[in-house]
């Protein structure tokens, strides 16, 4: 009997490893195709900033010196959109130093290779954590992995040489530990992982709010410690690099650039022109105050929802939905948040599925939430089409301007789904609202292992 049990256990471990590899490959399939396609036609614009920032640190220069970056780019014979230059906190520039020691082309291939591999492995392990490895769900798990890799902001991340895919393991691991880890030490470590992601993109730091409301003190402290610790360490390693870092505050300024899918971008494009849009209310008002007011109001509404659900945030399901809601709100409200940063809402959607659709039967969410989720994905596809084939901005200019914020509208729909799930009665959330046409969970259907 012992030999049989040992053989069965070994067979199960082997099957799980095979499933992880299969899901990882499925998740990476579309990004790899996109990578190859973009290598032929794209410029990987943002990676130029990262590589040059690391090289400037090696040369004893501040990565925030835009003119010095332009000069270095010219000496390296690089042609790309410099814009406002490097606009990330210092720790990420230090992270890029080893990449800057390599020739640009090799460095880019290594960076993207690590990014895509990290993404695939993260998706595979997350799906296993959230939905288990039961054979009955094999096809649905595979479909979910393919869908994750096909999400348009993943394409944008690869095509622009962005950092989001490298941050996903930190975000995913941090969220899993903050929600489900046993013991304050592991939860604190989960917070540290989230803090390290926040020091690059900033907006993941908003998860401190639901962690605090849900009284997950260790994870909240860990998030702050991870971010602040990285800043302190970077400042000690390269004290001269903080020179001209005041330009970092420019991220708070109005930005009408078409990739900006935050409230900042929407409000600014209403009154300021961009290379792809004409404002319907040209220079009718200064967008600064309305932009800040809209962001503040949206933040207060999100905070009110979290506070209203404060008792639920002490449970794993409630905390998961609260973290997801805060994360999506952070993407919406953060100034100058590009469409590619939408890649970091995938963990938010993953948390929704983990607790309210563990068997991956989406109809259990109800018609309203399914319609909102379809709108989220549909608007992402619309924006991608506009990005790749921009219409003339003089043809129906008001419509073109409004459509350029399609990514924002979809994120608002996802935020609304999470707000509904967080505040609705638990029984309705699990069974589907009968009045909403939701399907009830069938007897014997898989139940969440983490709720």
C-alpha positions as a Markdown table, in Angstrom:
| # | Residue | x | y | z |
|---|---|---|---|---|
| 1 | Unk | 0.0 | 0.0 | 0.0 |
| 2 | Unk | 2.8 | 2.4 | 0.8 |
| 3 | Unk | 4.4 | 1.9 | -2.6 |
| 4 | Unk | 1.1 | 2.5 | -4.3 |
| 5 | Unk | 0.4 | 5.7 | -2.4 |
| 6 | Unk | 3.9 | 6.9 | -3.0 |
| 7 | Unk | 3.6 | 6.2 | -6.7 |
| 8 | Unk | 0.3 | 8.0 | -6.8 |
| 9 | Unk | 1.7 | 11.0 | -5.0 |
| 10 | Unk | 4.7 | 11.1 | -7.4 |
| 11 | Unk | 2.3 | 10.8 | -10.4 |
| 12 | Unk | 0.2 | 13.7 | -9.0 |
| 13 | Unk | 3.3 | 15.9 | -8.6 |
| 14 | Unk | 4.5 | 15.1 | -12.1 |
| 15 | Unk | 1.0 | 15.9 | -13.5 |
| 16 | Unk | 1.0 | 19.3 | -11.6 |
| 17 | Unk | 4.4 | 20.2 | -13.0 |
| 18 | Unk | 3.2 | 19.3 | -16.5 |
| 19 | Unk | 0.1 | 21.4 | -16.0 |
| 20 | Unk | 2.3 | 24.4 | -14.8 |
| 21 | Unk | 4.5 | 24.1 | -17.9 |
| 22 | Unk | 1.5 | 23.8 | -20.2 |
| 23 | Unk | -0.3 | 26.8 | -18.7 |
| 24 | Unk | 2.9 | 28.9 | -18.8 |
| 25 | Unk | 3.4 | 28.1 | -22.5 |
| 26 | Unk | -0.2 | 28.9 | -23.2 |
| 27 | Unk | 0.1 | 32.2 | -21.4 |
| 28 | Unk | 3.3 | 33.1 | -23.2 |
| 29 | Unk | 2.1 | 32.0 | -26.7 |
| 30 | Unk | 0.5 | 35.3 | -27.8 |
| 31 | Unk | 3.1 | 37.6 | -26.1 |
| 32 | Unk | 5.9 | 35.7 | -27.9 |
| 33 | Unk | 4.1 | 36.0 | -31.3 |
| 34 | Unk | 3.6 | 39.7 | -30.5 |
| 35 | Unk | 7.3 | 40.0 | -29.6 |
| 36 | Unk | 8.4 | 38.5 | -32.9 |
| 37 | Unk | 6.0 | 40.7 | -34.8 |
| 38 | Unk | 7.0 | 43.8 | -33.0 |
| 39 | Unk | 10.7 | 43.1 | -33.5 |
| 40 | Unk | 10.0 | 43.5 | -37.2 |
| 41 | Unk | 7.9 | 46.6 | -37.0 |
| 42 | Unk | 8.2 | 48.2 | -33.6 |
| 43 | Unk | 10.6 | 50.4 | -31.8 |
| 44 | Unk | 10.3 | 49.3 | -28.1 |
| 45 | Unk | 10.2 | 53.0 | -27.3 |
| 46 | Unk | 10.1 | 52.9 | -23.4 |
| 47 | Unk | 12.9 | 50.4 | -23.1 |
| 48 | Unk | 15.2 | 53.1 | -24.5 |
| 49 | Unk | 14.5 | 55.2 | -21.5 |
| 50 | Unk | 15.3 | 52.3 | -19.1 |
| 51 | Unk | 18.5 | 51.3 | -20.8 |
| 52 | Unk | 19.7 | 54.9 | -21.1 |
| 53 | Unk | 18.9 | 55.6 | -17.4 |
| 54 | Unk | 21.0 | 52.7 | -16.4 |
| 55 | Unk | 23.8 | 53.8 | -18.6 |
| 56 | Unk | 23.7 | 57.3 | -17.2 |
| 57 | Unk | 24.0 | 55.9 | -13.7 |
| 58 | Unk | 27.1 | 54.1 | -14.8 |
| 59 | Unk | 28.5 | 57.3 | -16.2 |
| 60 | Unk | 27.8 | 59.1 | -12.9 |
| 61 | Unk | 24.9 | 61.2 | -14.3 |
| 62 | Unk | 21.3 | 61.7 | -13.1 |
| 63 | Unk | 18.8 | 59.7 | -15.2 |
| 64 | Unk | 16.4 | 62.6 | -14.7 |
| 65 | Unk | 18.5 | 65.0 | -16.8 |
| 66 | Unk | 16.5 | 65.0 | -20.0 |
| 67 | Unk | 19.0 | 66.9 | -22.0 |
| 68 | Unk | 21.8 | 64.6 | -21.0 |
| 69 | Unk | 19.6 | 61.6 | -22.0 |
| 70 | Unk | 19.0 | 63.2 | -25.4 |
| 71 | Unk | 22.8 | 63.7 | -25.8 |
| 72 | Unk | 23.5 | 60.1 | -24.8 |
| 73 | Unk | 20.8 | 58.8 | -27.2 |
| 74 | Unk | 22.3 | 60.8 | -30.0 |
| 75 | Unk | 25.8 | 59.4 | -29.3 |
| 76 | Unk | 24.3 | 55.9 | -29.3 |
| 77 | Unk | 22.5 | 56.7 | -32.6 |
| 78 | Unk | 19.1 | 56.0 | -31.1 |
| 79 | Unk | 15.9 | 57.4 | -32.6 |
| 80 | Unk | 12.9 | 57.3 | -30.3 |
| 81 | Unk | 10.4 | 59.5 | -28.6 |
| 82 | Unk | 12.3 | 61.0 | -25.5 |
| 83 | Unk | 9.3 | 63.0 | -24.2 |
| 84 | Unk | 9.9 | 63.9 | -20.6 |
| 85 | Unk | 12.7 | 61.4 | -20.3 |
| 86 | Unk | 13.0 | 58.8 | -17.5 |
| 87 | Unk | 10.0 | 59.2 | -15.2 |
| 88 | Unk | 10.3 | 56.4 | -12.7 |
| 89 | Unk | 11.7 | 56.3 | -9.2 |
| 90 | Unk | 15.4 | 55.8 | -8.8 |
| 91 | Unk | 15.3 | 52.1 | -7.7 |
| 92 | Unk | 14.2 | 51.0 | -11.1 |
| 93 | Unk | 17.1 | 52.9 | -12.8 |
| 94 | Unk | 19.5 | 51.0 | -10.5 |
| 95 | Unk | 17.8 | 47.7 | -11.4 |
| 96 | Unk | 18.5 | 48.6 | -15.1 |
| 97 | Unk | 22.3 | 49.1 | -14.5 |
| 98 | Unk | 23.2 | 45.4 | -15.3 |
| 99 | Unk | 21.1 | 45.6 | -18.5 |
| 100 | Unk | 22.9 | 48.8 | -19.5 |
| 101 | Unk | 26.2 | 47.0 | -19.3 |
| 102 | Unk | 25.1 | 45.0 | -22.3 |
| 103 | Unk | 24.7 | 46.1 | -25.9 |
| 104 | Unk | 21.2 | 47.6 | -26.5 |
| 105 | Unk | 19.9 | 44.8 | -28.7 |
| 106 | Unk | 21.1 | 42.0 | -26.4 |
| 107 | Unk | 19.8 | 43.9 | -23.4 |
| 108 | Unk | 16.4 | 44.3 | -25.0 |
| 109 | Unk | 16.1 | 40.6 | -25.8 |
| 110 | Unk | 17.1 | 39.6 | -22.3 |
| 111 | Unk | 14.7 | 42.1 | -20.7 |
| 112 | Unk | 11.8 | 40.9 | -22.9 |
| 113 | Unk | 12.7 | 37.3 | -22.5 |
| 114 | Unk | 12.7 | 37.6 | -18.7 |
| 115 | Unk | 9.4 | 39.6 | -18.9 |
| 116 | Unk | 7.5 | 37.1 | -21.0 |
| 117 | Unk | 8.8 | 34.1 | -19.0 |
| 118 | Unk | 7.9 | 35.7 | -15.7 |
| 119 | Unk | 4.5 | 36.5 | -17.0 |
| 120 | Unk | 3.8 | 32.9 | -18.2 |
| 121 | Unk | 5.0 | 31.3 | -15.0 |
| 122 | Unk | 3.0 | 33.8 | -12.8 |
| 123 | Unk | -0.2 | 33.1 | -14.8 |
| 124 | Unk | 0.3 | 29.3 | -14.4 |
| 125 | Unk | 1.0 | 29.4 | -10.7 |
| 126 | Unk | -1.8 | 31.8 | -10.0 |
| 127 | Unk | -4.4 | 29.7 | -11.9 |
| 128 | Unk | -3.2 | 26.6 | -9.9 |
| 129 | Unk | -3.5 | 28.5 | -6.6 |
| 130 | Unk | -6.9 | 30.0 | -7.4 |
| 131 | Unk | -8.6 | 27.1 | -9.2 |
| 132 | Unk | -6.7 | 24.0 | -8.2 |
| 133 | Unk | -5.5 | 21.2 | -10.5 |
| 134 | Unk | -8.6 | 19.0 | -10.8 |
| 135 | Unk | -8.7 | 17.3 | -14.2 |
| 136 | Unk | -12.3 | 18.5 | -14.8 |
| 137 | Unk | -11.1 | 22.1 | -15.1 |
| 138 | Unk | -8.2 | 21.4 | -17.3 |
| 139 | Unk | -9.7 | 23.0 | -20.5 |
| 140 | Unk | -11.0 | 26.0 | -18.6 |
| 141 | Unk | -7.6 | 26.6 | -17.0 |
| 142 | Unk | -6.0 | 26.4 | -20.4 |
| 143 | Unk | -8.5 | 28.8 | -21.9 |
| 144 | Unk | -7.9 | 31.2 | -19.0 |
| 145 | Unk | -4.2 | 31.1 | -19.6 |
| 146 | Unk | -4.6 | 31.9 | -23.3 |
| 147 | Unk | -7.0 | 34.7 | -22.5 |
| 148 | Unk | -4.5 | 36.2 | -20.0 |
| 149 | Unk | -1.8 | 36.3 | -22.7 |
| 150 | Unk | -4.2 | 37.8 | -25.2 |
| 151 | Unk | -5.3 | 40.7 | -23.0 |
| 152 | Unk | -4.3 | 43.8 | -25.2 |
| 153 | Unk | -2.2 | 45.7 | -22.6 |
| 154 | Unk | 0.1 | 42.7 | -22.5 |
| 155 | Unk | 0.7 | 43.3 | -26.2 |
| 156 | Unk | 1.3 | 47.0 | -25.5 |
| 157 | Unk | 3.7 | 46.1 | -22.7 |
| 158 | Unk | 5.8 | 43.9 | -25.0 |
| 159 | Unk | 5.6 | 46.3 | -28.0 |
| 160 | Unk | 6.9 | 49.2 | -26.0 |
| 161 | Unk | 9.5 | 47.4 | -23.9 |
| 162 | Unk | 7.6 | 48.2 | -20.7 |
| 163 | Unk | 8.2 | 46.8 | -17.2 |
| 164 | Unk | 4.7 | 45.5 | -16.3 |
| 165 | Unk | 5.3 | 41.8 | -16.9 |
| 166 | Unk | 8.3 | 41.9 | -14.6 |
| 167 | Unk | 6.2 | 43.5 | -11.9 |
| 168 | Unk | 3.3 | 40.9 | -12.1 |
| 169 | Unk | 5.2 | 38.3 | -10.1 |
| 170 | Unk | 5.7 | 40.8 | -7.3 |
| 171 | Unk | 2.1 | 41.9 | -7.4 |
| 172 | Unk | 0.6 | 38.4 | -7.7 |
| 173 | Unk | 2.9 | 36.9 | -5.0 |
| 174 | Unk | 2.3 | 39.8 | -2.7 |
| 175 | Unk | -1.5 | 39.6 | -3.0 |
| 176 | Unk | -1.6 | 35.9 | -2.5 |
| 177 | Unk | 0.5 | 36.1 | 0.7 |
| 178 | Unk | -1.4 | 39.2 | 2.0 |
| 179 | Unk | -4.7 | 37.4 | 1.6 |
| 180 | Unk | -4.0 | 33.8 | 2.4 |
| 181 | Unk | -0.7 | 33.4 | 4.2 |
| 182 | Unk | -0.8 | 31.9 | 7.7 |
| 183 | Unk | 1.3 | 34.0 | 10.1 |
| 184 | Unk | 2.1 | 37.7 | 10.2 |
| 185 | Unk | 5.6 | 37.2 | 8.9 |
| 186 | Unk | 4.5 | 35.9 | 5.6 |
| 187 | Unk | 1.8 | 38.5 | 5.2 |
| 188 | Unk | 4.4 | 41.2 | 5.9 |
| 189 | Unk | 6.7 | 39.7 | 3.2 |
| 190 | Unk | 3.7 | 39.8 | 0.8 |
| 191 | Unk | 3.4 | 43.5 | 1.6 |
| 192 | Unk | 7.1 | 44.0 | 0.9 |
| 193 | Unk | 6.6 | 42.4 | -2.6 |
| 194 | Unk | 3.7 | 44.8 | -3.4 |
| 195 | Unk | 5.8 | 47.7 | -2.1 |
| 196 | Unk | 8.6 | 46.8 | -4.5 |
| 197 | Unk | 6.1 | 46.9 | -7.4 |
| 198 | Unk | 4.8 | 50.2 | -6.1 |
| 199 | Unk | 8.2 | 51.8 | -6.2 |
| 200 | Unk | 8.2 | 51.4 | -10.0 |
| 201 | Unk | 4.5 | 52.1 | -10.9 |
| 202 | Unk | 3.4 | 53.9 | -7.7 |
| 203 | Unk | -0.3 | 53.1 | -8.0 |
| 204 | Unk | 0.0 | 49.5 | -6.6 |
| 205 | Unk | 0.7 | 51.3 | -3.3 |
| 206 | Unk | -3.1 | 52.0 | -3.0 |
| 207 | Unk | -3.6 | 48.5 | -1.7 |
| 208 | Unk | -2.4 | 49.8 | 1.7 |
| 209 | Unk | -5.9 | 51.3 | 2.1 |
| 210 | Unk | -7.9 | 48.0 | 2.0 |
| 211 | Unk | -5.1 | 46.3 | 4.0 |
| 212 | Unk | -5.5 | 48.9 | 6.7 |
| 213 | Unk | -9.3 | 48.9 | 6.7 |
| 214 | Unk | -9.2 | 45.1 | 6.8 |
| 215 | Unk | -6.7 | 45.2 | 9.7 |
| 216 | Unk | -4.0 | 43.3 | 7.9 |
| 217 | Unk | -1.4 | 45.5 | 9.7 |
| 218 | Unk | 1.6 | 43.3 | 8.8 |
| 219 | Unk | 0.9 | 43.4 | 5.1 |
| 220 | Unk | 0.2 | 47.2 | 5.2 |
| 221 | Unk | 3.4 | 47.9 | 7.0 |
| 222 | Unk | 5.3 | 45.6 | 4.7 |
| 223 | Unk | 4.0 | 47.5 | 1.7 |
| 224 | Unk | 5.2 | 50.8 | 3.0 |
| 225 | Unk | 8.5 | 49.3 | 4.2 |
| 226 | Unk | 9.2 | 47.7 | 0.8 |
| 227 | Unk | 8.7 | 50.9 | -1.0 |
| 228 | Unk | 10.5 | 53.2 | 1.4 |
| 229 | Unk | 13.3 | 50.7 | 1.9 |
| 230 | Unk | 13.9 | 50.6 | -1.9 |
| 231 | Unk | 14.1 | 54.4 | -2.1 |
| 232 | Unk | 16.5 | 54.6 | 0.9 |
| 233 | Unk | 18.7 | 51.9 | -0.5 |
| 234 | Unk | 18.8 | 53.5 | -4.0 |
| 235 | Unk | 19.6 | 56.9 | -2.5 |
| 236 | Unk | 22.5 | 55.5 | -0.6 |
| 237 | Unk | 23.8 | 53.6 | -3.6 |
| 238 | Unk | 23.6 | 56.6 | -5.9 |
| 239 | Unk | 23.2 | 59.8 | -4.0 |
| 240 | Unk | 24.1 | 62.0 | -7.0 |
| 241 | Unk | 21.3 | 60.5 | -9.1 |
| 242 | Unk | 18.6 | 62.4 | -7.3 |
| 243 | Unk | 19.8 | 65.5 | -9.0 |
| 244 | Unk | 17.0 | 67.0 | -11.2 |
| 245 | Unk | 14.6 | 64.4 | -9.8 |
| 246 | Unk | 12.2 | 67.3 | -9.2 |
| 247 | Unk | 11.2 | 66.7 | -12.8 |
| 248 | Unk | 9.5 | 63.5 | -11.5 |
| 249 | Unk | 6.7 | 65.8 | -10.3 |
| 250 | Unk | 5.8 | 66.4 | -13.9 |
| 251 | Unk | 3.7 | 63.2 | -13.8 |
| 252 | Unk | 1.1 | 65.3 | -12.0 |
| 253 | Unk | 0.7 | 67.7 | -14.9 |
| 254 | Unk | -2.1 | 67.5 | -17.5 |
| 255 | Unk | -1.3 | 65.1 | -20.3 |
| 256 | Unk | -3.3 | 64.8 | -23.5 |
| 257 | Unk | -1.1 | 62.1 | -25.1 |
| 258 | Unk | -3.3 | 59.4 | -26.5 |
| 259 | Unk | -1.9 | 56.5 | -24.5 |
| 260 | Unk | -2.9 | 58.2 | -21.2 |
| 261 | Unk | -5.9 | 56.2 | -20.1 |
| 262 | Unk | -6.3 | 57.8 | -16.7 |
| 263 | Unk | -8.8 | 60.4 | -15.6 |
| 264 | Unk | -6.0 | 62.9 | -16.2 |
| 265 | Unk | -5.9 | 62.0 | -19.9 |
| 266 | Unk | -9.7 | 62.0 | -20.4 |
| 267 | Unk | -10.2 | 65.5 | -18.8 |
| 268 | Unk | -7.1 | 67.0 | -20.6 |
| 269 | Unk | -8.1 | 65.8 | -24.0 |
| 270 | Unk | -11.4 | 67.6 | -23.7 |
| 271 | Unk | -9.7 | 70.9 | -23.8 |
| 272 | Unk | -6.1 | 70.3 | -25.1 |
| 273 | Unk | -5.2 | 68.9 | -28.5 |
| 274 | Unk | -2.9 | 66.0 | -29.0 |
| 275 | Unk | -1.2 | 64.4 | -31.9 |
| 276 | Unk | -4.3 | 62.2 | -32.5 |
| 277 | Unk | -7.2 | 64.2 | -31.1 |
| 278 | Unk | -8.9 | 67.6 | -31.3 |
| 279 | Unk | -10.6 | 68.8 | -28.2 |
| 280 | Unk | -14.4 | 69.3 | -28.3 |
| 281 | Unk | -14.0 | 72.3 | -25.8 |
| 282 | Unk | -10.7 | 73.7 | -26.9 |
| 283 | Unk | -9.0 | 75.8 | -24.1 |
| 284 | Unk | -12.4 | 76.2 | -22.4 |
| 285 | Unk | -10.8 | 75.7 | -19.0 |
| 286 | Unk | -7.6 | 74.8 | -17.4 |
| 287 | Unk | -7.7 | 71.0 | -16.9 |
| 288 | Unk | -5.7 | 71.0 | -13.7 |
| 289 | Unk | -8.4 | 71.7 | -11.2 |
| 290 | Unk | -11.1 | 69.5 | -12.9 |
| 291 | Unk | -8.6 | 66.7 | -13.3 |
| 292 | Unk | -7.6 | 66.8 | -9.6 |
| 293 | Unk | -11.3 | 67.2 | -8.5 |
| 294 | Unk | -12.4 | 64.2 | -10.6 |
| 295 | Unk | -9.5 | 62.0 | -9.3 |
| 296 | Unk | -10.2 | 63.1 | -5.7 |
| 297 | Unk | -13.9 | 62.4 | -6.0 |
| 298 | Unk | -13.3 | 59.0 | -7.5 |
| 299 | Unk | -10.8 | 58.2 | -4.8 |
| 300 | Unk | -13.3 | 59.2 | -2.1 |
| 301 | Unk | -16.0 | 57.0 | -3.6 |
| 302 | Unk | -13.7 | 54.1 | -3.6 |
| 303 | Unk | -12.7 | 54.8 | -0.1 |
| 304 | Unk | -16.3 | 55.0 | 1.0 |
| 305 | Unk | -17.1 | 51.6 | -0.6 |
| 306 | Unk | -14.1 | 50.0 | 1.2 |
| 307 | Unk | -15.2 | 51.6 | 4.5 |
| 308 | Unk | -18.8 | 50.4 | 4.0 |
| 309 | Unk | -17.5 | 46.9 | 3.5 |
| 310 | Unk | -15.0 | 47.1 | 6.4 |
| 311 | Unk | -16.4 | 44.1 | 8.2 |
| 312 | Unk | -16.1 | 42.0 | 5.0 |
| 313 | Unk | -12.5 | 43.1 | 4.5 |
| 314 | Unk | -11.6 | 41.0 | 7.6 |
| 315 | Unk | -12.5 | 37.9 | 5.6 |
| 316 | Unk | -10.4 | 36.5 | 2.8 |
| 317 | Unk | -13.0 | 37.0 | 0.1 |
| 318 | Unk | -13.8 | 40.5 | 1.2 |
| 319 | Unk | -10.2 | 41.4 | 1.4 |
| 320 | Unk | -9.5 | 40.0 | -2.0 |
| 321 | Unk | -12.3 | 42.0 | -3.6 |
| 322 | Unk | -11.2 | 45.1 | -1.7 |
| 323 | Unk | -7.6 | 44.8 | -2.9 |
| 324 | Unk | -8.9 | 44.2 | -6.5 |
| 325 | Unk | -11.1 | 47.3 | -6.3 |
| 326 | Unk | -8.3 | 49.5 | -4.9 |
| 327 | Unk | -5.9 | 48.2 | -7.6 |
| 328 | Unk | -8.2 | 49.0 | -10.5 |
| 329 | Unk | -9.0 | 52.4 | -8.9 |
| 330 | Unk | -5.3 | 53.1 | -8.7 |
| 331 | Unk | -4.8 | 52.4 | -12.4 |
| 332 | Unk | -7.8 | 54.7 | -13.3 |
| 333 | Unk | -6.7 | 57.6 | -11.0 |
| 334 | Unk | -3.0 | 57.6 | -11.4 |
| 335 | Unk | -1.9 | 60.5 | -13.6 |
| 336 | Unk | -0.4 | 59.7 | -17.0 |
| 337 | Unk | -1.2 | 56.0 | -16.6 |
| 338 | Unk | -0.6 | 54.5 | -20.0 |
| 339 | Unk | -2.8 | 51.8 | -21.6 |
| 340 | Unk | -0.1 | 49.2 | -21.0 |
| 341 | Unk | -0.3 | 49.6 | -17.3 |
| 342 | Unk | -3.7 | 48.0 | -17.6 |
| 343 | Unk | -1.7 | 44.7 | -17.6 |
| 344 | Unk | -1.5 | 45.1 | -13.8 |
| 345 | Unk | -5.3 | 44.8 | -13.4 |
| 346 | Unk | -5.1 | 41.1 | -14.4 |
| 347 | Unk | -4.5 | 40.1 | -10.7 |
| 348 | Unk | -7.6 | 42.1 | -9.8 |
| 349 | Unk | -9.7 | 40.1 | -12.3 |
| 350 | Unk | -7.9 | 36.9 | -11.1 |
| 351 | Unk | -9.0 | 37.6 | -7.5 |
| 352 | Unk | -12.6 | 38.0 | -8.7 |
| 353 | Unk | -12.5 | 34.6 | -10.4 |
| 354 | Unk | -10.7 | 33.0 | -7.5 |
| 355 | Unk | -13.5 | 33.8 | -5.0 |
| 356 | Unk | -16.6 | 34.2 | -7.1 |
| 357 | Unk | -16.0 | 31.9 | -10.0 |
| 358 | Unk | -13.7 | 29.3 | -8.7 |
| 359 | Unk | -15.0 | 26.7 | -11.2 |
| 360 | Unk | -14.4 | 29.2 | -14.0 |
| 361 | Unk | -18.1 | 29.2 | -15.0 |
| 362 | Unk | -18.5 | 32.9 | -15.6 |
| 363 | Unk | -22.3 | 32.8 | -15.9 |
| 364 | Unk | -22.4 | 32.4 | -12.1 |
| 365 | Unk | -21.5 | 36.1 | -11.9 |
| 366 | Unk | -24.8 | 37.2 | -13.4 |
| 367 | Unk | -25.8 | 39.0 | -16.6 |
| 368 | Unk | -25.0 | 42.5 | -15.4 |
| 369 | Unk | -21.5 | 41.7 | -14.3 |
| 370 | Unk | -20.9 | 39.6 | -17.4 |
| 371 | Unk | -22.0 | 42.5 | -19.6 |
| 372 | Unk | -19.7 | 44.8 | -17.7 |
| 373 | Unk | -16.7 | 42.4 | -18.1 |
| 374 | Unk | -17.4 | 42.0 | -21.8 |
| 375 | Unk | -17.4 | 45.8 | -22.1 |
| 376 | Unk | -14.1 | 46.0 | -20.3 |
| 377 | Unk | -12.5 | 43.6 | -22.7 |
| 378 | Unk | -14.3 | 45.0 | -25.7 |
| 379 | Unk | -13.1 | 48.6 | -25.1 |
| 380 | Unk | -9.5 | 47.3 | -24.6 |
| 381 | Unk | -9.8 | 45.8 | -28.1 |
| 382 | Unk | -11.3 | 49.0 | -29.5 |
| 383 | Unk | -8.4 | 51.1 | -28.1 |
| 384 | Unk | -5.9 | 48.7 | -29.5 |
| 385 | Unk | -7.4 | 49.1 | -33.0 |
| 386 | Unk | -7.3 | 52.9 | -32.6 |
| 387 | Unk | -3.7 | 52.7 | -31.5 |
| 388 | Unk | -2.6 | 50.6 | -34.5 |
| 389 | Unk | -4.8 | 52.3 | -37.1 |
| 390 | Unk | -5.6 | 55.8 | -35.8 |
| 391 | Unk | -8.5 | 57.5 | -37.6 |
| 392 | Unk | -8.1 | 61.1 | -38.9 |
| 393 | Unk | -8.6 | 63.4 | -36.0 |
| 394 | Unk | -10.4 | 65.9 | -38.3 |
| 395 | Unk | -13.2 | 63.3 | -39.1 |
| 396 | Unk | -15.8 | 63.5 | -36.4 |
| 397 | Unk | -13.2 | 65.0 | -34.0 |
| 398 | Unk | -15.4 | 64.9 | -30.8 |
| 399 | Unk | -16.1 | 61.2 | -31.4 |
| 400 | Unk | -12.5 | 60.4 | -32.1 |
| 401 | Unk | -11.4 | 62.2 | -28.9 |
| 402 | Unk | -14.0 | 60.3 | -26.8 |
| 403 | Unk | -13.0 | 57.0 | -28.3 |
| 404 | Unk | -9.4 | 57.6 | -27.5 |
| 405 | Unk | -10.4 | 57.0 | -23.8 |
| 406 | Unk | -11.9 | 53.6 | -24.5 |
| 407 | Unk | -9.4 | 51.9 | -22.2 |
| 408 | Unk | -10.5 | 54.1 | -19.3 |
| 409 | Unk | -14.2 | 53.3 | -19.9 |
| 410 | Unk | -13.4 | 49.6 | -19.7 |
| 411 | Unk | -11.5 | 50.0 | -16.5 |
| 412 | Unk | -14.4 | 51.8 | -15.0 |
| 413 | Unk | -16.6 | 48.9 | -16.0 |
| 414 | Unk | -14.3 | 46.5 | -14.2 |
| 415 | Unk | -14.2 | 48.8 | -11.2 |
| 416 | Unk | -18.0 | 48.7 | -11.1 |
| 417 | Unk | -18.1 | 44.9 | -11.2 |
| 418 | Unk | -15.7 | 44.7 | -8.2 |
| 419 | Unk | -17.7 | 47.4 | -6.3 |
| 420 | Unk | -20.9 | 45.4 | -6.9 |
| 421 | Unk | -19.4 | 42.1 | -5.8 |
| 422 | Unk | -17.8 | 43.7 | -2.7 |
| 423 | Unk | -21.0 | 45.3 | -1.5 |
| 424 | Unk | -23.7 | 42.7 | -2.5 |
| 425 | Unk | -24.8 | 40.1 | 0.0 |
| 426 | Unk | -22.5 | 37.1 | 0.2 |
| 427 | Unk | -25.3 | 34.7 | -0.7 |
| 428 | Unk | -26.1 | 36.6 | -3.9 |
| 429 | Unk | -22.4 | 36.8 | -4.8 |
| 430 | Unk | -22.0 | 33.0 | -4.6 |
| 431 | Unk | -25.3 | 32.0 | -6.2 |
| 432 | Unk | -25.8 | 34.8 | -8.7 |
| 433 | Unk | -28.6 | 37.3 | -8.2 |
| 434 | Unk | -31.8 | 35.5 | -9.2 |
| 435 | Unk | -33.3 | 38.7 | -10.3 |
| 436 | Unk | -30.3 | 39.4 | -12.4 |
| 437 | Unk | -30.6 | 36.2 | -14.3 |
| 438 | Unk | -27.5 | 34.7 | -12.7 |
| 439 | Unk | -27.0 | 31.0 | -12.7 |
| 440 | Unk | -26.9 | 29.2 | -9.4 |
| 441 | Unk | -24.0 | 27.1 | -8.5 |
| 442 | Unk | -24.8 | 23.5 | -9.1 |
| 443 | Unk | -24.6 | 21.0 | -6.3 |
| 444 | Unk | -21.1 | 19.5 | -6.1 |
| 445 | Unk | -19.5 | 22.3 | -8.1 |
| 446 | Unk | -15.9 | 23.2 | -6.9 |
| 447 | Unk | -15.9 | 25.6 | -4.0 |
| 448 | Unk | -13.1 | 28.1 | -3.4 |
| 449 | Unk | -10.2 | 26.5 | -1.5 |
| 450 | Unk | -9.1 | 29.9 | -0.3 |
| 451 | Unk | -12.3 | 31.4 | 1.0 |
